[in-house]
Short mmCIF file of C-alpha atoms in Angstrom, two decimals:
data_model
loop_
_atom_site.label_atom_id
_atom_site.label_comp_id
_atom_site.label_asym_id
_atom_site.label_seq_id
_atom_site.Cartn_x
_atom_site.Cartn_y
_atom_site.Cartn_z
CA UNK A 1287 -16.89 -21.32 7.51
CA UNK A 1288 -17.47 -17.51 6.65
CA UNK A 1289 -14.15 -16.08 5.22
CA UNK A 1290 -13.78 -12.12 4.95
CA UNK A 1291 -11.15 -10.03 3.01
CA UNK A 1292 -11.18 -6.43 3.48
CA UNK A 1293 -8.31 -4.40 1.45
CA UNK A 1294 -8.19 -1.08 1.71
CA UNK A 1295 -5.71 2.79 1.30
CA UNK A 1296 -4.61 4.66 3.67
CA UNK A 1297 -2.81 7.99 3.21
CA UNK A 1298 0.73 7.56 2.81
CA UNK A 1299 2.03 9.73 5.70
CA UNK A 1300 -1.36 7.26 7.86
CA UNK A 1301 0.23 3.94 6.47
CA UNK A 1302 3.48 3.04 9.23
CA UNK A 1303 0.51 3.66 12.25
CA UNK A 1304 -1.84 1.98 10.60
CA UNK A 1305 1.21 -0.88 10.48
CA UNK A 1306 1.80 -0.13 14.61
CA UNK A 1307 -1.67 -0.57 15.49
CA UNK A 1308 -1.91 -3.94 13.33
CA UNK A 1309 0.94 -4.89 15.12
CA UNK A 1310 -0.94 -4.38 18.65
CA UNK A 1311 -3.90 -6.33 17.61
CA UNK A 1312 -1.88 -9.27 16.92
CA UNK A 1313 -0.43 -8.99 20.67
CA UNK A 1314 -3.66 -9.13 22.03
CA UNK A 1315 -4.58 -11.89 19.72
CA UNK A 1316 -1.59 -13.39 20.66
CA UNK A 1317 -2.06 -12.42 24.89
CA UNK A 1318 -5.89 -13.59 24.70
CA UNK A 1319 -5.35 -16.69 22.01
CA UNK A 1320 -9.34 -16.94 21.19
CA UNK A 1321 -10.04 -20.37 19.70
CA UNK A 1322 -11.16 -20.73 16.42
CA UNK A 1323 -9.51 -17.31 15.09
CA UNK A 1324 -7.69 -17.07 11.95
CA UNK A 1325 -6.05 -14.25 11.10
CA UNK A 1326 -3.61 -12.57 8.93
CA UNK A 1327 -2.45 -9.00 7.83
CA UNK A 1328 -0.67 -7.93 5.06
CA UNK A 1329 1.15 -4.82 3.68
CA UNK A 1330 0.99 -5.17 0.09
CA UNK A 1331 2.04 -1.62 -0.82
CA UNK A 1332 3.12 1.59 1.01
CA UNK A 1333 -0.17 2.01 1.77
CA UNK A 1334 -2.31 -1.09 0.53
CA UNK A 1335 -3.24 -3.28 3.15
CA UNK A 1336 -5.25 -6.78 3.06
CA UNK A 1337 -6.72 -8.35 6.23
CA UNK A 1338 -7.92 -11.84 6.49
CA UNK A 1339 -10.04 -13.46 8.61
CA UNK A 1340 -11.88 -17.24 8.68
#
């Protein structure tokens, strides 16, 4: 199984909407439940985020 982590900065004022629209992909994931998704977000800093996907 492919695995994918993608880390990446946003601008500190950019970081709590980047948060929000995390947050509203999960819904959907959550709303549509597509099998054989594996997810996961983090906020590892103000503005560091990791995203993980298998």
């Amino acid at each position: 199984m492919k695995r994918i982590a993608i880390r990446y900065r946003t601008r500190p004022e950019s970081a709590d909407e980047n948060q929000r629209l995390i947050e509203e992909v999960f819904r959907e994931l959550t709303e549509k439940a597509p099998s054989g998704v594996k997810y996961a977000a983090l906020r590892l800093d103000e503005s560091v985020f990791l995203h993980l996907l298998a």
